[in-house]
Tab-separated table of C-alpha atoms and ligand atoms in Angstrom:
chain	number	residue	atom	x	y	z
A	1222	MET	CA	-53.819	27.432	144.728
A	1223	VAL	CA	-55.364	24.975	142.318
A	1224	GLY	CA	-53.537	21.801	141.317
A	1225	ALA	CA	-55.061	19.901	138.442
A	1226	MET	CA	-57.545	21.950	136.450
A	1227	ARG	CA	-60.542	21.120	134.311
A	1228	VAL	CA	-60.162	22.709	130.898
A	1229	LEU	CA	-63.076	23.000	128.482
A	1230	PHE	CA	-61.455	23.154	125.047
A	1231	ALA	CA	-63.700	24.330	122.201
A	1232	SER	CA	-62.503	24.004	118.608
A	1233	ALA	CA	-64.087	23.869	115.160
A	1234	GLU	CA	-61.680	21.122	114.104
A	1235	VAL	CA	-59.676	18.470	115.885
A	1236	HIS	CA	-57.189	15.986	114.456
A	1237	PRO	CA	-57.719	13.110	113.650
A	1238	TYR	CA	-61.477	13.653	113.309
A	1239	SER	CA	-61.542	16.813	111.204
A	1240	LYS	CA	-58.825	19.010	109.743
A	1241	THR	CA	-58.273	21.878	107.361
A	1242	GLY	CA	-55.161	23.342	108.994
A	1243	GLY	CA	-52.968	23.891	112.011
A	1244	LEU	CA	-55.924	24.485	114.369
A	1245	ALA	CA	-56.786	20.776	114.101
A	1246	ASP	CA	-53.227	19.773	115.007
A	1247	VAL	CA	-53.234	22.002	118.079
A	1248	ALA	CA	-56.654	20.768	119.193
A	1249	GLY	CA	-55.454	17.195	118.730
A	1250	ALA	CA	-52.124	17.515	120.510
A	1251	LEU	CA	-52.379	20.200	123.216
A	1252	PRO	CA	-55.168	18.484	125.219
A	1253	ARG	CA	-53.092	15.292	125.276
A	1254	ALA	CA	-50.048	17.216	126.532
A	1255	LEU	CA	-52.198	18.945	129.184
A	1256	THR	CA	-53.556	15.569	130.277
A	1257	ALA	CA	-49.969	14.372	130.695
A	1258	LEU	CA	-49.497	17.291	133.126
A	1259	GLY	CA	-52.428	15.996	135.184
A	1260	HIS	CA	-55.220	18.234	133.928
A	1261	GLU	CA	-58.664	17.037	132.891
A	1262	VAL	CA	-59.610	18.191	129.412
A	1263	LEU	CA	-62.929	17.990	127.592
A	1264	VAL	CA	-62.610	18.811	123.882
A	1265	VAL	CA	-65.892	19.927	122.290
A	1266	SER	CA	-66.063	20.037	118.502
A	1267	PRO	CA	-68.678	19.617	115.762
A	1268	TRP	CA	-69.118	16.152	114.283
A	1269	TYR	CA	-69.208	16.685	110.548
A	1270	ALA	CA	-71.048	13.489	109.647
A	1271	ASP	CA	-74.167	11.757	110.948
A	1272	LEU	CA	-73.708	11.199	114.690
A	1273	ARG	CA	-76.158	8.329	114.653
A	1274	ALA	CA	-74.478	6.443	111.805
A	1275	ALA	CA	-70.743	6.219	112.410
A	1276	PRO	CA	-69.492	3.811	115.129
A	1277	PRO	CA	-67.342	6.453	116.878
A	1278	PRO	CA	-68.322	8.465	118.850
A	1279	LEU	CA	-70.933	7.001	121.192
A	1280	TRP	CA	-74.138	8.936	120.606
A	1281	ILE	CA	-75.813	9.662	123.947
A	1282	GLY	CA	-78.885	11.458	122.639
A	1283	ASP	CA	-80.092	14.995	121.994
A	1284	ILE	CA	-80.017	18.015	124.271
A	1285	ASP	CA	-81.747	21.365	123.941
A	1286	ALA	CA	-79.200	24.125	123.454
A	1287	PRO	CA	-80.038	27.847	123.554
A	1288	PHE	CA	-80.255	29.268	120.051
A	1289	ALA	CA	-82.025	32.189	118.386
A	1290	ASP	CA	-85.513	32.625	119.884
A	1291	GLY	CA	-85.491	29.547	122.086
A	1292	PHE	CA	-83.826	26.183	122.289
A	1293	GLU	CA	-82.934	23.796	119.512
A	1294	ALA	CA	-81.893	20.162	119.673
A	1295	VAL	CA	-78.330	19.076	118.970
A	1296	GLY	CA	-76.951	15.538	119.225
A	1297	VAL	CA	-74.158	14.727	121.639
A	1298	GLY	CA	-71.535	12.064	121.000
A	1299	THR	CA	-68.765	11.170	123.425
A	1300	MET	CA	-65.454	9.408	123.236
A	1301	GLU	CA	-62.279	9.000	125.228
A	1302	ARG	CA	-58.861	8.732	123.603
A	1303	GLY	CA	-55.452	8.878	125.201
A	1304	GLY	CA	-56.952	10.138	128.471
A	1305	VAL	CA	-58.695	13.061	126.755
A	1306	ARG	CA	-62.483	13.266	126.747
A	1307	TYR	CA	-64.264	14.379	123.604
A	1308	ALA	CA	-67.835	15.560	123.184
A	1309	PHE	CA	-69.040	16.064	119.628
A	1310	VAL	CA	-71.987	18.199	118.621
A	1311	GLY	CA	-74.142	16.804	115.853
A	1312	HIS	CA	-76.517	18.886	113.756
A	1313	ASP	CA	-77.613	19.095	110.109
A	1314	ASP	CA	-75.694	22.400	109.944
A	1315	PHE	CA	-72.424	20.469	110.135
A	1316	ARG	CA	-73.246	17.617	107.769
A	1317	ARG	CA	-71.978	19.202	104.578
A	1318	GLY	CA	-69.268	18.540	102.004
A	1319	ARG	CA	-66.732	20.897	103.571
A	1320	LEU	CA	-66.082	22.187	107.077
A	1321	TYR	CA	-66.412	25.877	106.141
A	1322	GLY	CA	-66.886	28.182	103.233
A	1323	TYR	CA	-70.681	28.600	103.417
A	1324	ASP	CA	-72.699	31.815	103.589
A	1325	ASP	CA	-74.177	30.811	106.941
A	1326	ASP	CA	-70.865	29.880	108.637
A	1327	VAL	CA	-71.282	32.469	111.404
A	1328	ARG	CA	-74.782	31.236	112.190
A	1329	ARG	CA	-73.525	27.614	112.211
A	1330	PHE	CA	-70.766	28.392	114.705
A	1331	CYS	CA	-73.051	30.536	116.867
A	1332	ARG	CA	-75.155	27.402	117.169
A	1333	PHE	CA	-72.078	25.356	118.000
A	1334	SER	CA	-70.722	27.884	120.515
A	1335	ARG	CA	-74.066	28.127	122.279
A	1336	ALA	CA	-74.159	24.327	122.565
A	1337	VAL	CA	-70.694	24.033	124.167
A	1338	PRO	CA	-71.657	24.826	127.811
A	1339	ALA	CA	-74.834	22.728	127.554
A	1340	VAL	CA	-72.877	19.774	126.188
A	1341	ALA	CA	-70.267	20.060	128.954
A	1342	GLU	CA	-73.061	20.044	131.531
A	1343	ARG	CA	-74.678	17.040	129.847
A	1344	VAL	CA	-71.503	14.973	130.225
A	1345	GLY	CA	-70.944	16.176	133.808
A	1346	PHE	CA	-67.933	18.404	133.141
A	1347	LEU	CA	-67.751	21.567	135.241
A	1348	PRO	CA	-64.665	23.455	134.012
A	1349	ASP	CA	-62.276	25.824	135.792
A	1350	VAL	CA	-61.432	27.551	132.534
A	1351	LEU	CA	-62.710	27.723	128.962
A	1352	HIS	CA	-60.192	27.637	126.102
A	1353	ALA	CA	-61.699	28.958	122.834
A	1354	ASN	CA	-59.948	28.935	119.460
A	1355	ASP	CA	-60.226	31.251	116.448
A	1356	TRP	CA	-63.357	33.075	115.337
A	1357	HIS	CA	-65.600	29.977	115.334
A	1358	THR	CA	-65.677	29.797	119.123
A	1359	ALA	CA	-64.635	33.392	119.872
A	1360	TYR	CA	-68.159	34.398	120.961
A	1361	LEU	CA	-67.958	32.032	123.920
A	1362	PRO	CA	-66.232	34.473	126.342
A	1363	MET	CA	-68.987	36.996	125.597
A	1364	VAL	CA	-71.663	34.342	126.077
A	1365	LEU	CA	-70.120	33.376	129.429
A	1366	ALA	CA	-70.204	37.026	130.494
A	1367	HIS	CA	-73.741	37.891	129.393
A	1368	GLY	CA	-75.570	34.851	128.031
A	1369	TRP	CA	-78.964	33.736	129.208
A	1370	HIS	CA	-79.578	30.068	130.003
A	1371	LEU	CA	-76.072	29.087	131.011
A	1372	PRO	CA	-75.680	25.969	133.174
A	1373	ALA	CA	-74.877	26.623	136.827
A	1374	GLY	CA	-71.176	27.394	137.347
A	1375	PHE	CA	-70.594	28.749	133.849
A	1376	GLN	CA	-71.462	32.388	134.503
A	1377	GLN	CA	-68.302	34.514	134.411
A	1378	LEU	CA	-66.108	31.457	133.820
A	1379	PRO	CA	-62.528	32.660	133.055
A	1380	SER	CA	-61.496	32.157	129.460
A	1381	VAL	CA	-58.520	31.968	127.124
A	1382	LEU	CA	-58.889	32.712	123.416
A	1383	THR	CA	-56.162	31.484	121.075
A	1384	VAL	CA	-55.830	33.206	117.704
A	1385	HIS	CA	-54.392	30.777	115.149
A	1386	ASN	CA	-54.868	33.089	112.151
A	1387	VAL	CA	-56.031	36.711	112.244
A	1388	GLN	CA	-57.139	36.690	108.622
A	1389	TYR	CA	-60.338	34.796	109.429
A	1390	GLN	CA	-62.647	36.794	111.712
A	1391	GLY	CA	-66.286	35.712	111.253
A	1392	GLU	CA	-68.336	38.700	110.121
A	1393	SER	CA	-72.118	39.030	110.186
A	1394	ASP	CA	-75.019	41.335	110.988
A	1395	ILE	CA	-74.930	42.590	114.598
A	1396	ALA	CA	-78.622	42.350	115.555
A	1397	GLN	CA	-79.004	38.941	113.965
A	1398	THR	CA	-75.856	37.593	115.618
A	1399	LEU	CA	-76.932	38.747	119.082
A	1400	ARG	CA	-80.256	37.026	118.464
A	1401	TRP	CA	-78.571	33.733	117.399
A	1402	LEU	CA	-76.418	33.844	120.538
A	1403	ARG	CA	-79.368	34.813	122.771
A	1404	LEU	CA	-77.474	37.846	123.996
A	1405	PRO	CA	-79.118	41.145	125.050
A	1406	ALA	CA	-79.636	43.552	122.128
A	1407	ALA	CA	-78.014	46.229	124.318
A	1408	LEU	CA	-74.630	44.608	123.605
A	1409	ALA	CA	-74.757	45.962	120.040
A	1410	GLY	CA	-72.347	48.725	121.063
A	1411	SER	CA	-69.852	46.377	122.722
A	1412	SER	CA	-66.669	44.885	121.257
A	1413	ILE	CA	-68.829	42.845	118.874
A	1414	ASP	CA	-69.092	45.976	116.680
A	1415	HIS	CA	-66.359	46.335	114.074
A	1416	PHE	CA	-67.226	49.182	111.683
A	1417	GLY	CA	-70.927	48.401	112.004
A	1418	ARG	CA	-70.644	44.636	111.487
A	1419	ALA	CA	-70.469	41.857	114.032
A	1420	ASN	CA	-66.911	40.494	114.223
A	1421	ALA	CA	-66.547	37.260	116.189
A	1422	LEU	CA	-62.807	37.504	116.666
A	1423	GLN	CA	-62.961	41.077	117.930
A	1424	ALA	CA	-65.774	40.155	120.338
A	1425	GLY	CA	-63.547	37.400	121.717
A	1426	LEU	CA	-60.602	39.776	122.072
A	1427	GLY	CA	-62.849	42.078	124.071
A	1428	TYR	CA	-64.226	39.500	126.479
A	1429	ALA	CA	-61.570	36.777	126.927
A	1430	THR	CA	-59.654	36.914	130.206
A	1431	ARG	CA	-56.445	36.259	128.245
A	1432	VAL	CA	-55.648	36.098	124.541
A	1433	THR	CA	-52.880	34.006	123.063
A	1434	THR	CA	-51.510	33.576	119.601
A	1435	VAL	CA	-49.260	30.814	118.345
A	1436	SER	CA	-45.854	32.503	118.361
A	1437	PRO	CA	-44.292	35.473	120.195
A	1438	THR	CA	-43.361	37.247	116.960
A	1439	TYR	CA	-46.854	36.889	115.491
A	1440	ALA	CA	-48.217	38.358	118.750
A	1441	GLU	CA	-46.147	41.481	118.018
A	1442	GLU	CA	-46.821	41.555	114.275
A	1443	ILE	CA	-50.609	41.527	114.554
A	1444	GLN	CA	-50.403	44.843	116.416
A	1445	ARG	CA	-49.254	46.398	113.137
A	1446	PRO	CA	-51.495	47.290	110.168
A	1447	GLU	CA	-49.561	45.062	107.698
A	1448	TYR	CA	-50.445	41.943	109.702
A	1449	GLY	CA	-53.508	42.882	111.743
A	1450	TYR	CA	-56.186	42.585	109.043
A	1451	THR	CA	-57.999	45.663	110.506
A	1452	LEU	CA	-57.738	44.336	114.086
A	1453	ASP	CA	-54.240	45.725	114.796
A	1454	GLY	CA	-55.711	48.560	116.875
A	1455	THR	CA	-57.694	46.087	118.962
A	1456	PHE	CA	-54.578	43.969	119.496
A	1457	ARG	CA	-52.630	47.045	120.596
A	1458	HIS	CA	-55.456	47.910	122.971
A	1459	ILE	CA	-55.367	44.458	124.640
A	1460	ARG	CA	-51.614	43.894	124.514
A	1461	ASP	CA	-51.407	43.523	128.312
A	1462	ARG	CA	-53.685	40.485	128.007
A	1463	LEU	CA	-51.941	39.091	124.902
A	1464	VAL	CA	-49.153	36.505	124.853
A	1465	GLY	CA	-47.542	34.347	122.146
A	1466	ILE	CA	-47.012	30.642	122.860
A	1467	LEU	CA	-45.365	28.509	120.184
A	1468	ASN	CA	-47.145	25.428	118.958
A	1469	GLY	CA	-45.425	22.103	119.415
A	1470	LEU	CA	-44.951	19.275	116.973
A	1471	ASP	CA	-46.504	15.831	117.328
A	1472	THR	CA	-43.179	14.046	117.661
A	1473	ASP	CA	-44.805	10.603	117.453
A	1474	GLU	CA	-46.414	11.303	114.110
A	1475	TRP	CA	-43.350	13.153	112.759
A	1476	ASN	CA	-40.393	10.984	113.615
A	1477	PRO	CA	-37.807	9.978	110.970
A	1478	ALA	CA	-36.711	7.123	113.241
A	1479	THR	CA	-40.098	5.383	112.964
A	1480	ASP	CA	-41.699	6.880	109.826
A	1481	ALA	CA	-43.275	4.104	107.738
A	1482	HIS	CA	-43.370	6.381	104.667
A	1483	LEU	CA	-39.556	6.411	104.475
A	1484	PRO	CA	-37.493	3.657	102.824
A	1485	SER	CA	-35.215	3.490	105.881
A	1486	SER	CA	-35.205	5.250	109.210
A	1487	PHE	CA	-32.739	7.847	110.434
A	1488	ASP	CA	-32.091	10.293	113.253
A	1489	ALA	CA	-29.505	12.875	114.294
A	1490	ARG	CA	-26.933	10.238	115.246
A	1491	HIS	CA	-27.607	7.915	112.295
A	1492	PRO	CA	-28.394	10.258	109.396
A	1493	ASP	CA	-27.547	7.851	106.557
A	1494	GLY	CA	-31.163	6.866	105.882
A	1495	LYS	CA	-31.756	10.379	104.608
A	1496	ALA	CA	-29.817	9.673	101.418
A	1497	ALA	CA	-32.039	6.656	100.764
A	1498	ALA	CA	-35.128	8.838	101.185
A	1499	LYS	CA	-33.704	11.272	98.662
A	1500	ARG	CA	-33.087	8.502	96.120
A	1501	THR	CA	-36.632	7.159	96.573
A	1502	LEU	CA	-38.111	10.629	96.265
A	1503	ALA	CA	-36.077	11.526	93.170
A	1504	ALA	CA	-37.013	8.251	91.504
A	1505	ARG	CA	-40.698	8.650	92.293
A	1506	LEU	CA	-40.808	12.214	90.933
A	1507	GLU	CA	-38.356	11.519	88.077
A	1508	LEU	CA	-35.897	14.133	89.328
A	1509	ALA	CA	-32.134	14.211	89.105
A	1510	VAL	CA	-30.700	12.849	92.340
A	1511	GLU	CA	-27.314	14.623	92.511
A	1512	PRO	CA	-28.255	18.331	92.862
A	1513	PRO	CA	-29.489	19.729	96.171
A	1514	LEU	CA	-33.224	19.127	96.411
A	1515	LEU	CA	-35.519	21.938	97.508
A	1516	GLY	CA	-38.955	20.789	98.700
A	1517	VAL	CA	-42.245	22.642	99.102
A	1518	VAL	CA	-45.223	21.203	101.018
A	1519	SER	CA	-47.921	23.803	101.314
A	1520	ARG	CA	-51.448	24.997	100.883
A	1521	LEU	CA	-51.435	27.009	97.673
A	1522	ALA	CA	-52.751	30.271	99.065
A	1523	ASP	CA	-51.572	33.867	98.916
A	1524	GLN	CA	-50.429	33.639	102.554
A	1525	LYS	CA	-47.868	30.964	101.691
A	1526	GLY	CA	-45.957	33.008	99.080
A	1527	ILE	CA	-45.809	30.176	96.554
A	1528	ASP	CA	-45.902	32.815	93.810
A	1529	LEU	CA	-42.345	33.710	94.915
A	1530	VAL	CA	-41.199	30.155	94.210
A	1531	ILE	CA	-42.934	30.221	90.837
A	1532	ALA	CA	-41.397	33.566	89.877
A	1533	ALA	CA	-37.965	32.368	91.020
A	1534	GLY	CA	-38.322	28.896	89.449
A	1535	ASP	CA	-36.011	29.321	86.438
A	1536	ARG	CA	-33.359	31.039	88.546
A	1537	LEU	CA	-33.557	28.330	91.252
A	1538	VAL	CA	-32.720	25.741	88.616
A	1539	ALA	CA	-29.904	28.005	87.390
A	1540	GLN	CA	-28.569	28.134	90.972
A	1541	GLY	CA	-28.378	24.356	90.814
A	1542	TRP	CA	-31.470	23.198	92.710
A	1543	THR	CA	-34.011	20.608	91.784
A	1544	LEU	CA	-37.508	21.320	93.090
A	1545	ALA	CA	-40.162	18.978	94.481
A	1546	VAL	CA	-43.406	20.845	95.066
A	1547	LEU	CA	-46.508	19.332	96.694
A	1548	GLY	CA	-49.556	21.512	97.207
A	1549	SER	CA	-53.196	22.163	96.554
A	1550	GLY	CA	-55.411	25.212	96.713
A	1551	GLU	CA	-55.917	28.132	94.381
A	1552	PRO	CA	-56.418	26.854	90.821
A	1553	ALA	CA	-54.352	29.658	89.251
A	1554	LEU	CA	-51.321	28.699	91.376
A	1555	GLU	CA	-51.876	25.022	90.603
A	1556	ARG	CA	-51.828	25.785	86.874
A	1557	THR	CA	-48.693	27.972	86.871
A	1558	LEU	CA	-46.841	25.442	89.049
A	1559	SER	CA	-47.655	22.641	86.643
A	1560	ALA	CA	-46.539	24.795	83.707
A	1561	LEU	CA	-43.253	25.599	85.456
A	1562	ALA	CA	-42.600	21.896	86.056
A	1563	ALA	CA	-43.386	21.088	82.405
A	1564	ARG	CA	-40.645	23.523	81.327
A	1565	HIS	CA	-38.034	21.825	83.550
A	1566	PRO	CA	-38.328	18.049	83.199
A	1567	GLY	CA	-36.035	16.241	85.601
A	1568	ARG	CA	-35.434	19.445	87.581
A	1569	ILE	CA	-38.839	20.627	88.806
A	1570	SER	CA	-41.760	18.423	89.757
A	1571	ALA	CA	-45.186	19.701	90.830
A	1572	THR	CA	-47.664	17.350	92.474
A	1573	ILE	CA	-51.089	18.925	92.833
A	1574	GLY	CA	-53.205	17.435	95.598
A	1575	PHE	CA	-53.103	16.490	99.267
A	1576	ASP	CA	-50.795	13.515	99.733
A	1577	GLU	CA	-49.757	12.591	103.261
A	1578	GLY	CA	-47.297	9.906	102.151
A	1579	LEU	CA	-45.511	12.097	99.611
A	1580	ALA	CA	-45.345	14.904	102.175
A	1581	HIS	CA	-43.439	12.593	104.554
A	1582	LEU	CA	-41.110	11.557	101.732
A	1583	ILE	CA	-40.371	15.170	100.785
A	1584	TYR	CA	-39.611	16.101	104.405
A	1585	GLY	CA	-37.358	13.039	104.611
A	1586	GLY	CA	-35.690	13.226	101.206
A	1587	ALA	CA	-35.257	16.941	100.473
A	1588	ASP	CA	-32.144	18.857	101.505
A	1589	ALA	CA	-34.005	22.104	102.135
A	1590	LEU	CA	-37.642	23.218	102.382
A	1591	ALA	CA	-38.841	26.544	101.011
A	1592	VAL	CA	-41.329	28.343	103.315
A	1593	PRO	CA	-41.735	31.815	101.764
A	1594	SER	CA	-44.891	32.784	103.741
A	1595	ARG	CA	-46.097	36.406	103.677
A	1596	PHE	CA	-47.275	35.839	107.240
A	1597	GLU	CA	-47.005	32.686	109.343
A	1598	PRO	CA	-48.691	32.566	112.781
A	1599	CYS	CA	-46.562	29.560	113.786
A	1600	GLY	CA	-46.095	27.127	110.936
A	1601	LEU	CA	-45.648	23.407	111.221
A	1602	SER	CA	-43.812	22.491	108.052
A	1603	GLN	CA	-40.525	24.136	109.097
A	1604	LEU	CA	-40.623	22.219	112.408
A	1605	ILE	CA	-41.185	18.929	110.617
A	1606	ALA	CA	-38.443	19.746	108.121
A	1607	MET	CA	-35.870	20.437	110.851
A	1608	ARG	CA	-36.722	17.187	112.625
A	1609	TYR	CA	-36.102	15.387	109.319
A	1610	GLY	CA	-32.760	17.106	108.738
A	1611	THR	CA	-34.150	19.317	105.985
A	1612	LEU	CA	-33.089	22.939	106.409
A	1613	PRO	CA	-35.925	25.486	106.090
A	1614	ILE	CA	-35.350	28.445	103.767
A	1615	ALA	CA	-38.029	30.640	105.242
A	1616	ARG	CA	-39.301	34.171	105.319
A	1617	ASP	CA	-38.322	35.964	108.500
A	1618	THR	CA	-41.818	36.353	109.930
A	1619	GLY	CA	-44.028	35.075	112.763
A	1620	GLY	CA	-43.340	31.557	113.975
A	1621	LEU	CA	-40.670	31.096	111.293
A	1622	HIS	CA	-38.636	33.847	112.957
A	1623	ASP	CA	-39.102	32.195	116.356
A	1624	THR	CA	-38.131	28.656	115.325
A	1625	VAL	CA	-35.500	28.918	112.558
A	1626	ALA	CA	-32.037	30.230	113.469
A	1627	HIS	CA	-30.521	31.905	110.432
A	1628	ASP	CA	-27.468	30.081	109.048
A	1629	ARG	CA	-27.618	27.634	111.965
A	1630	THR	CA	-30.754	25.510	111.608
A	1631	GLY	CA	-31.956	27.049	108.338
A	1632	PHE	CA	-31.899	30.255	106.321
A	1633	LEU	CA	-34.107	33.317	106.707
A	1634	PHE	CA	-34.901	36.158	104.305
A	1635	GLU	CA	-36.837	39.363	104.786
A	1636	SER	CA	-38.182	40.628	101.504
A	1637	ALA	CA	-41.398	38.982	100.292
A	1638	ARG	CA	-40.129	39.119	96.705
A	1639	PRO	CA	-38.484	36.472	94.525
A	1640	GLU	CA	-35.126	38.236	94.997
A	1641	GLY	CA	-35.409	37.799	98.770
A	1642	LEU	CA	-35.953	34.084	98.412
A	1643	LEU	CA	-33.179	33.799	95.821
A	1644	LYS	CA	-30.649	35.481	98.081
A	1645	ALA	CA	-31.324	32.898	100.780
A	1646	THR	CA	-31.308	29.939	98.377
A	1647	GLU	CA	-27.980	31.188	97.010
A	1648	LEU	CA	-26.498	31.248	100.512
A	1649	ALA	CA	-27.869	27.769	101.176
A	1650	ARG	CA	-26.597	26.536	97.811
A	1651	GLU	CA	-23.073	27.662	98.699
A	1652	ALA	CA	-23.278	26.099	102.170
A	1653	PHE	CA	-24.496	22.812	100.683
A	1654	ASP	CA	-21.059	22.091	99.220
A	1655	THR	CA	-19.263	22.598	102.550
A	1656	PRO	CA	-18.845	20.349	105.621
A	1657	GLY	CA	-20.842	22.982	107.506
A	1658	TRP	CA	-24.039	21.673	105.894
A	1659	ARG	CA	-23.985	18.436	107.898
A	1660	ARG	CA	-23.344	20.415	111.057
A	1661	ARG	CA	-26.387	22.565	110.361
A	1662	VAL	CA	-28.451	19.452	109.671
A	1663	ARG	CA	-27.452	17.947	113.013
A	1664	GLN	CA	-28.263	21.188	114.810
A	1665	ALA	CA	-31.689	21.341	113.167
A	1666	MET	CA	-32.468	17.733	114.071
A	1667	ARG	CA	-31.581	18.295	117.721
A	1668	GLN	CA	-34.077	21.115	118.305
A	1669	ASP	CA	-36.830	20.336	120.801
A	1670	PHE	CA	-40.228	21.284	119.407
A	1671	SER	CA	-42.286	18.848	121.488
A	1672	TRP	CA	-45.635	19.851	122.930
A	1673	ALA	CA	-44.473	19.328	126.506
A	1674	ARG	CA	-42.783	22.740	126.542
A	1675	SER	CA	-45.785	24.607	125.167
A	1676	ALA	CA	-48.173	22.745	127.449
A	1677	ASN	CA	-46.240	24.092	130.438
A	1678	ARG	CA	-46.787	27.622	129.155
A	1679	TYR	CA	-50.539	27.045	128.843
A	1680	ASP	CA	-50.561	25.462	132.283
A	1681	ALA	CA	-49.053	28.637	133.774
A	1682	LEU	CA	-51.497	30.775	131.806
A	1683	TYR	CA	-54.548	28.829	133.011
A	1684	ARG	CA	-53.338	29.213	136.595
A	1685	SER	CA	-53.039	32.976	136.288
A	1686	VAL	CA	-56.450	33.178	134.612
A	1687	VAL	CA	-58.168	31.078	137.268
A	1688	ALA	CA	-56.512	33.137	140.017
A	1689	SER	CA	-57.547	36.469	138.521
A	1690	PRO	CA	-60.708	38.096	139.918
A	1691	ARG	CA	-63.867	37.278	137.986
B	2722	ADP	P1	-51.271	25.871	107.592
B	2722	ADP	O1	-51.948	25.288	108.800
B	2722	ADP	O2	-51.328	27.358	107.515
B	2722	ADP	O3	-51.683	25.236	106.304
B	2722	ADP	P2	-48.849	24.710	108.718
B	2722	ADP	O4	-47.434	24.753	108.258
B	2722	ADP	O5	-49.118	25.103	110.129
B	2722	ADP	O6	-49.691	25.555	107.685
B	2722	ADP	O7	-49.414	23.222	108.555
B	2722	ADP	C1	-49.542	22.613	107.309
B	2722	ADP	C2	-49.645	21.109	107.469
B	2722	ADP	O8	-50.341	20.571	106.347
B	2722	ADP	C3	-48.301	20.429	107.501
B	2722	ADP	O9	-48.410	19.263	108.311
B	2722	ADP	C4	-48.075	20.050	106.046
B	2722	ADP	O10	-47.213	18.934	105.924
B	2722	ADP	C5	-49.480	19.687	105.623
B	2722	ADP	N1	-49.747	19.906	104.190
B	2722	ADP	C6	-49.938	21.080	103.543
B	2722	ADP	N2	-50.196	20.882	102.229
B	2722	ADP	C7	-50.162	19.540	102.044
B	2722	ADP	C8	-50.364	18.692	100.898
B	2722	ADP	N3	-50.654	19.184	99.690
B	2722	ADP	N4	-50.269	17.355	101.059
B	2722	ADP	C9	-49.969	16.841	102.285
B	2722	ADP	N5	-49.779	17.577	103.391
B	2722	ADP	C10	-49.879	18.908	103.287
């Protein structure tokens, strides 16, 4: 039986180098936790600037990676940080204003995926297992099974694919995609085909040795049409290979005992600093300090259910809450949030934008955090909130269901309508005036959401994958 393993971890984003969402946090934290267990991890990710210009990483030159009709050069940059090795792939395709959102995204990440084995070989890393993430790198298991021009040792390498969000799947033309990946045209009828279009995520589901998603409940939900985004049948088909493993929280970054964004520190045994954070927050946002404070820190996207908060806004104030909302995203939601705040001076504040410091202050200073997501693969904000003694009022779905205990460490509601949210905020509002609130806060703060636990689950998974017949 193997002891330490070599894990090749491929991800389109990795904190702190690139980030649009939770994928970056996982790619930043899980490899470190695996390294702490004794494994060797190489993280391969695109470098979204000019590899030759920036001081980090160390650019070690170009390699020829298989792509389309032949080979094309990509730059390779390396770095080591906290015992984890990083190899970055540089190419004009990645030097753009944003990480994604371009018409040629699938082509760009076919190029990246095809470069991953070549880059690993270039830096002398022969893995025991490949760990791919989301649609961007989901073609890799298929490439390992059938690709031409793989380095020695990569053919039939066992693989894990983690699905962080089923909504994004990577669609393109089948013949063209097989050509980009240098895969045989005969694979057109394989799991790449989703209603006549190439679907990267479905191809990965078909070829990966094991598939994971980021919470047990989400792993069940995506087998149903309401959550599967047309892949529910595929998830049902592979359910024997599918498992949900909760994400952890970076407990160094999110620690109220050491958080420099807070006016004074606190923890479960010394919770007094929380009141100071609330005063600072209320003063900064010009909100009344006495009423219970309900925070929101979120992308403003349909998934997050912020429209529920907007529709319930007047009634939340009537229940006695003040609201501190921080978010950015869809312009229509940004506008209606700002209008709602303008109608309730001193009671509702809306800050539009991405503001790390204010986010910390809201987690620290609010009494509760609204997380009304329509679906939530795992969710980070409720974990942060609990660590900061802020009780989540969350929809009972996905990772929220798996991490928030109703009426113990937070409040859950089922219906994705304003009335559902309002029922839970009402319950919380009543509890706020009782001694039971402090007990709930202490319980929330004592939960263990560290990465160590999740890393053990991945460790066991890698072992079973490596042991399974190729
Ligand atoms: P998702 O990855 O779907 O956006 P998560 O809850 O997993 O949702 O992670 C969101 C992360 O982004 C959290 O760390 C949250 O604090 C942060 N975040 C979201 N919106 C903002 C914002 N406007 N300003 C600062 N941080 C934000």
